[in-house]
Amino acid sequence: MNPLDQQFDNDLDDGKEMTFLEHLEELRWHIVRAVGSIAVFAIAAFIFIREIYDKVILAPSKTNFWTYRMMCELSKKTGFTDLCIEKLNFTLQSRQMAEQFTMALTSSLMIGLLFAFPYAFWELWRFIKPGLRPNERRAARGAVFYVTTLFFMGVLFGYYIVSPLAINFLANYQLDPRIVNEFDISSYISTLATLTLGCGLTFQMPIVAFVLSKIGFLTPEFMREYRRHALVVILVVAAVITPSPDIYSQILVAMPLALLYEVSIWVSGYVNRLRLKEEQELMRRDGYED
């Protein structure tokens, strides 16, 4: 353990309060360790960047990608031949001298951020947790696990579902057959990263509901009342995320988002029940109840 962390824990045990500068120093060490973990994973990713590009980053641009193969299997069983993707009508190119090297650095940094996310969030949580009340700590127990799990579930959903559907549509969309789709590698990477990381953040909906309910800004009654409005918004978001015009792709994306909304209602109800119970216990302790 870092000496500053040990001193911070000792101060908490002794009932001492840290000064503002001590809090800043503590925060600095947490940030240094989080950034260091990102750097370690980024360096490892840069060493194996060619293998990563071939097996992971460029995989959705190939028709033998797992998602495309599963869609073809599904088309055979259902009879919807449009589901099978047999051709991706585009090529990737690099039109600037340093573009491939720059993209290797950028991709390594994003991969480092992705894999270091659990540890980086844990460092942030270690700084926040001591400032919480005992009941708040109990309510937020397992926060690192849930945040990390939801984040990686969203990333996998974005990588295996949303990104292939979007890439397929954009690659095969043509205003005129004479116009050839030749995409810059930077444009491809930007699209893949935006969709993948965007889904990772979108899957944090239950966590956002937990925080908003904890501060009293959100209630399960409110979420149930506006459930229909939320479903409309979810369908719109699904339509934006998946440019593909077929309704099957949009439903495929909208279903997990709708499920997350229902989970968020349960989370909000759980938080509100805990808060009501704590208020009743406080009133009994203060003698306001008969």
PDB file of N, CA and C in Angstrom, residues 34-83:
ATOM      1  N   ALA A  34      -3.779   5.234 -11.783  1.00  0.00           N
ATOM      2  CA  ALA A  34      -4.743   4.910 -12.845  1.00  0.00           C
ATOM      3  C   ALA A  34      -4.134   5.149 -14.224  1.00  0.00           C
ATOM      4  N   VAL A  35      -3.466   6.297 -14.384  1.00  0.00           N
ATOM      5  CA  VAL A  35      -2.821   6.609 -15.664  1.00  0.00           C
ATOM      6  C   VAL A  35      -1.695   5.622 -15.950  1.00  0.00           C
ATOM      7  N   GLY A  36      -0.980   5.219 -14.902  1.00  0.00           N
ATOM      8  CA  GLY A  36       0.089   4.242 -15.083  1.00  0.00           C
ATOM      9  C   GLY A  36      -0.431   2.916 -15.592  1.00  0.00           C
ATOM     10  N   SER A  37      -1.591   2.486 -15.080  1.00  0.00           N
ATOM     11  CA  SER A  37      -2.170   1.228 -15.556  1.00  0.00           C
ATOM     12  C   SER A  37      -2.577   1.328 -17.023  1.00  0.00           C
ATOM     13  N   ILE A  38      -3.103   2.486 -17.409  1.00  0.00           N
ATOM     14  CA  ILE A  38      -3.468   2.689 -18.824  1.00  0.00           C
ATOM     15  C   ILE A  38      -2.230   2.625 -19.700  1.00  0.00           C
ATOM     16  N   ALA A  39      -1.134   3.236 -19.233  1.00  0.00           N
ATOM     17  CA  ALA A  39       0.111   3.237 -20.001  1.00  0.00           C
ATOM     18  C   ALA A  39       0.656   1.826 -20.173  1.00  0.00           C
ATOM     19  N   VAL A  40       0.572   1.010 -19.124  1.00  0.00           N
ATOM     20  CA  VAL A  40       1.072  -0.368 -19.193  1.00  0.00           C
ATOM     21  C   VAL A  40       0.312  -1.157 -20.249  1.00  0.00           C
ATOM     22  N   PHE A  41      -1.013  -1.088 -20.220  1.00  0.00           N
ATOM     23  CA  PHE A  41      -1.817  -1.819 -21.203  1.00  0.00           C
ATOM     24  C   PHE A  41      -1.624  -1.248 -22.613  1.00  0.00           C
ATOM     25  N   ALA A  42      -1.449   0.064 -22.724  1.00  0.00           N
ATOM     26  CA  ALA A  42      -1.240   0.688 -24.033  1.00  0.00           C
ATOM     27  C   ALA A  42       0.085   0.229 -24.648  1.00  0.00           C
ATOM     28  N   ILE A  43       1.119   0.133 -23.836  1.00  0.00           N
ATOM     29  CA  ILE A  43       2.415  -0.339 -24.342  1.00  0.00           C
ATOM     30  C   ILE A  43       2.321  -1.795 -24.790  1.00  0.00           C
ATOM     31  N   ALA A  44       1.639  -2.615 -23.979  1.00  0.00           N
ATOM     32  CA  ALA A  44       1.458  -4.020 -24.359  1.00  0.00           C
ATOM     33  C   ALA A  44       0.671  -4.133 -25.660  1.00  0.00           C
ATOM     34  N   ALA A  45      -0.358  -3.299 -25.814  1.00  0.00           N
ATOM     35  CA  ALA A  45      -1.156  -3.325 -27.041  1.00  0.00           C
ATOM     36  C   ALA A  45      -0.320  -2.889 -28.246  1.00  0.00           C
ATOM     37  N   PHE A  46       0.549  -1.903 -28.062  1.00  0.00           N
ATOM     38  CA  PHE A  46       1.383  -1.425 -29.179  1.00  0.00           C
ATOM     39  C   PHE A  46       2.359  -2.507 -29.633  1.00  0.00           C
ATOM     40  N   ILE A  47       2.852  -3.306 -28.697  1.00  0.00           N
ATOM     41  CA  ILE A  47       3.781  -4.377 -29.051  1.00  0.00           C
ATOM     42  C   ILE A  47       3.100  -5.413 -29.946  1.00  0.00           C
ATOM     43  N   PHE A  48       1.828  -5.694 -29.653  1.00  0.00           N
ATOM     44  CA  PHE A  48       1.085  -6.701 -30.429  1.00  0.00           C
ATOM     45  C   PHE A  48       0.047  -6.053 -31.345  1.00  0.00           C
ATOM     46  N   ILE A  49       0.303  -4.828 -31.795  1.00  0.00           N
ATOM     47  CA  ILE A  49      -0.714  -4.063 -32.525  1.00  0.00           C
ATOM     48  C   ILE A  49      -1.086  -4.718 -33.851  1.00  0.00           C
ATOM     49  N   ARG A  50      -0.143  -5.356 -34.536  1.00  0.00           N
ATOM     50  CA  ARG A  50      -0.459  -5.993 -35.817  1.00  0.00           C
ATOM     51  C   ARG A  50      -1.425  -7.163 -35.625  1.00  0.00           C
ATOM     52  N   GLU A  51      -1.156  -7.976 -34.621  1.00  0.00           N
ATOM     53  CA  GLU A  51      -2.061  -9.097 -34.339  1.00  0.00           C
ATOM     54  C   GLU A  51      -3.435  -8.595 -33.898  1.00  0.00           C
ATOM     55  N   ILE A  52      -3.461  -7.525 -33.121  1.00  0.00           N
ATOM     56  CA  ILE A  52      -4.730  -6.962 -32.655  1.00  0.00           C
ATOM     57  C   ILE A  52      -5.542  -6.417 -33.822  1.00  0.00           C
ATOM     58  N   TYR A  53      -4.864  -5.750 -34.754  1.00  0.00           N
ATOM     59  CA  TYR A  53      -5.575  -5.225 -35.921  1.00  0.00           C
ATOM     60  C   TYR A  53      -6.138  -6.358 -36.764  1.00  0.00           C
ATOM     61  N   ASP A  54      -5.371  -7.410 -36.946  1.00  0.00           N
ATOM     62  CA  ASP A  54      -5.813  -8.505 -37.806  1.00  0.00           C
ATOM     63  C   ASP A  54      -6.945  -9.301 -37.176  1.00  0.00           C
ATOM     64  N   LYS A  55      -6.843  -9.608 -35.884  1.00  0.00           N
ATOM     65  CA  LYS A  55      -7.800 -10.492 -35.224  1.00  0.00           C
ATOM     66  C   LYS A  55      -8.982  -9.767 -34.579  1.00  0.00           C
ATOM     67  N   VAL A  56      -8.820  -8.486 -34.249  1.00  0.00           N
ATOM     68  CA  VAL A  56      -9.866  -7.796 -33.485  1.00  0.00           C
ATOM     69  C   VAL A  56     -10.403  -6.576 -34.223  1.00  0.00           C
ATOM     70  N   ILE A  57      -9.546  -5.592 -34.469  1.00  0.00           N
ATOM     71  CA  ILE A  57     -10.024  -4.310 -34.986  1.00  0.00           C
ATOM     72  C   ILE A  57     -10.579  -4.440 -36.400  1.00  0.00           C
ATOM     73  N   LEU A  58      -9.875  -5.144 -37.265  1.00  0.00           N
ATOM     74  CA  LEU A  58     -10.332  -5.276 -38.657  1.00  0.00           C
ATOM     75  C   LEU A  58     -11.275  -6.461 -38.860  1.00  0.00           C
ATOM     76  N   ALA A  59     -11.516  -7.238 -37.812  1.00  0.00           N
ATOM     77  CA  ALA A  59     -12.376  -8.421 -37.955  1.00  0.00           C
ATOM     78  C   ALA A  59     -13.785  -8.080 -38.439  1.00  0.00           C
ATOM     79  N   PRO A  60     -14.442  -7.014 -37.913  1.00  0.00           N
ATOM     80  CA  PRO A  60     -15.798  -6.697 -38.410  1.00  0.00           C
ATOM     81  C   PRO A  60     -15.839  -6.248 -39.863  1.00  0.00           C
ATOM     82  N   SER A  61     -14.683  -6.018 -40.469  1.00  0.00           N
ATOM     83  CA  SER A  61     -14.664  -5.620 -41.880  1.00  0.00           C
ATOM     84  C   SER A  61     -14.561  -6.821 -42.810  1.00  0.00           C
ATOM     85  N   LYS A  62     -14.583  -8.039 -42.244  1.00  0.00           N
ATOM     86  CA  LYS A  62     -14.472  -9.260 -43.025  1.00  0.00           C
ATOM     87  C   LYS A  62     -15.765 -10.060 -42.926  1.00  0.00           C
ATOM     88  N   THR A  63     -16.132 -10.702 -44.012  1.00  0.00           N
ATOM     89  CA  THR A  63     -17.405 -11.438 -44.041  1.00  0.00           C
ATOM     90  C   THR A  63     -17.376 -12.707 -43.188  1.00  0.00           C
ATOM     91  N   ASN A  64     -16.186 -13.157 -42.779  1.00  0.00           N
ATOM     92  CA  ASN A  64     -16.115 -14.357 -41.926  1.00  0.00           C
ATOM     93  C   ASN A  64     -16.155 -14.001 -40.446  1.00  0.00           C
ATOM     94  N   PHE A  65     -16.507 -12.750 -40.135  1.00  0.00           N
ATOM     95  CA  PHE A  65     -16.640 -12.338 -38.744  1.00  0.00           C
ATOM     96  C   PHE A  65     -17.762 -13.129 -38.087  1.00  0.00           C
ATOM     97  N   TRP A  66     -17.620 -13.395 -36.786  1.00  0.00           N
ATOM     98  CA  TRP A  66     -18.571 -14.254 -36.064  1.00  0.00           C
ATOM     99  C   TRP A  66     -20.009 -13.785 -36.231  1.00  0.00           C
ATOM    100  N   THR A  67     -20.260 -12.508 -36.130  1.00  0.00           N
ATOM    101  CA  THR A  67     -21.625 -11.983 -36.223  1.00  0.00           C
ATOM    102  C   THR A  67     -22.230 -12.259 -37.590  1.00  0.00           C
ATOM    103  N   TYR A  68     -21.447 -12.032 -38.647  1.00  0.00           N
ATOM    104  CA  TYR A  68     -21.955 -12.262 -39.998  1.00  0.00           C
ATOM    105  C   TYR A  68     -22.253 -13.739 -40.223  1.00  0.00           C
ATOM    106  N   ARG A  69     -21.410 -14.602 -39.683  1.00  0.00           N
ATOM    107  CA  ARG A  69     -21.657 -16.042 -39.834  1.00  0.00           C
ATOM    108  C   ARG A  69     -22.922 -16.472 -39.096  1.00  0.00           C
ATOM    109  N   MET A  70     -23.144 -15.925 -37.914  1.00  0.00           N
ATOM    110  CA  MET A  70     -24.350 -16.249 -37.162  1.00  0.00           C
ATOM    111  C   MET A  70     -25.601 -15.717 -37.869  1.00  0.00           C
ATOM    112  N   MET A  71     -25.482 -14.537 -38.491  1.00  0.00           N
ATOM    113  CA  MET A  71     -26.617 -13.977 -39.228  1.00  0.00           C
ATOM    114  C   MET A  71     -26.962 -14.831 -40.437  1.00  0.00           C
ATOM    115  N   CYS A  72     -25.946 -15.393 -41.082  1.00  0.00           N
ATOM    116  CA  CYS A  72     -26.210 -16.286 -42.217  1.00  0.00           C
ATOM    117  C   CYS A  72     -26.876 -17.572 -41.745  1.00  0.00           C
ATOM    118  N   GLU A  73     -26.441 -18.083 -40.604  1.00  0.00           N
ATOM    119  CA  GLU A  73     -27.081 -19.274 -40.046  1.00  0.00           C
ATOM    120  C   GLU A  73     -28.537 -18.980 -39.694  1.00  0.00           C
ATOM    121  N   LEU A  74     -28.772 -17.786 -39.141  1.00  0.00           N
ATOM    122  CA  LEU A  74     -30.137 -17.393 -38.784  1.00  0.00           C
ATOM    123  C   LEU A  74     -31.001 -17.234 -40.019  1.00  0.00           C
ATOM    124  N   SER A  75     -30.420 -16.716 -41.090  1.00  0.00           N
ATOM    125  CA  SER A  75     -31.194 -16.539 -42.324  1.00  0.00           C
ATOM    126  C   SER A  75     -31.609 -17.885 -42.921  1.00  0.00           C
ATOM    127  N   LYS A  76     -30.757 -18.890 -42.773  1.00  0.00           N
ATOM    128  CA  LYS A  76     -31.091 -20.216 -43.290  1.00  0.00           C
ATOM    129  C   LYS A  76     -32.259 -20.837 -42.517  1.00  0.00           C
ATOM    130  N   LYS A  77     -32.289 -20.577 -41.200  1.00  0.00           N
ATOM    131  CA  LYS A  77     -33.326 -21.173 -40.359  1.00  0.00           C
ATOM    132  C   LYS A  77     -34.653 -20.428 -40.456  1.00  0.00           C
ATOM    133  N   THR A  78     -34.584 -19.111 -40.680  1.00  0.00           N
ATOM    134  CA  THR A  78     -35.809 -18.305 -40.715  1.00  0.00           C
ATOM    135  C   THR A  78     -36.318 -18.043 -42.121  1.00  0.00           C
ATOM    136  N   GLY A  79     -35.436 -18.171 -43.106  1.00  0.00           N
ATOM    137  CA  GLY A  79     -35.839 -17.904 -44.473  1.00  0.00           C
ATOM    138  C   GLY A  79     -35.677 -16.455 -44.888  1.00  0.00           C
ATOM    139  N   PHE A  80     -35.216 -15.589 -43.977  1.00  0.00           N
ATOM    140  CA  PHE A  80     -34.978 -14.188 -44.326  1.00  0.00           C
ATOM    141  C   PHE A  80     -33.574 -14.064 -44.918  1.00  0.00           C
ATOM    142  N   THR A  81     -33.511 -14.131 -46.225  1.00  0.00           N
ATOM    143  CA  THR A  81     -32.210 -14.139 -46.900  1.00  0.00           C
ATOM    144  C   THR A  81     -31.459 -12.816 -46.751  1.00  0.00           C
ATOM    145  N   ASP A  82     -32.169 -11.718 -46.479  1.00  0.00           N
ATOM    146  CA  ASP A  82     -31.507 -10.428 -46.347  1.00  0.00           C
ATOM    147  C   ASP A  82     -30.601 -10.363 -45.128  1.00  0.00           C
ATOM    148  N   LEU A  83     -30.803 -11.267 -44.177  1.00  0.00           N
ATOM    149  CA  LEU A  83     -29.982 -11.250 -42.966  1.00  0.00           C
ATOM    150  C   LEU A  83     -28.559 -11.702 -43.245  1.00  0.00           C
TER     151      LEU A  83
END
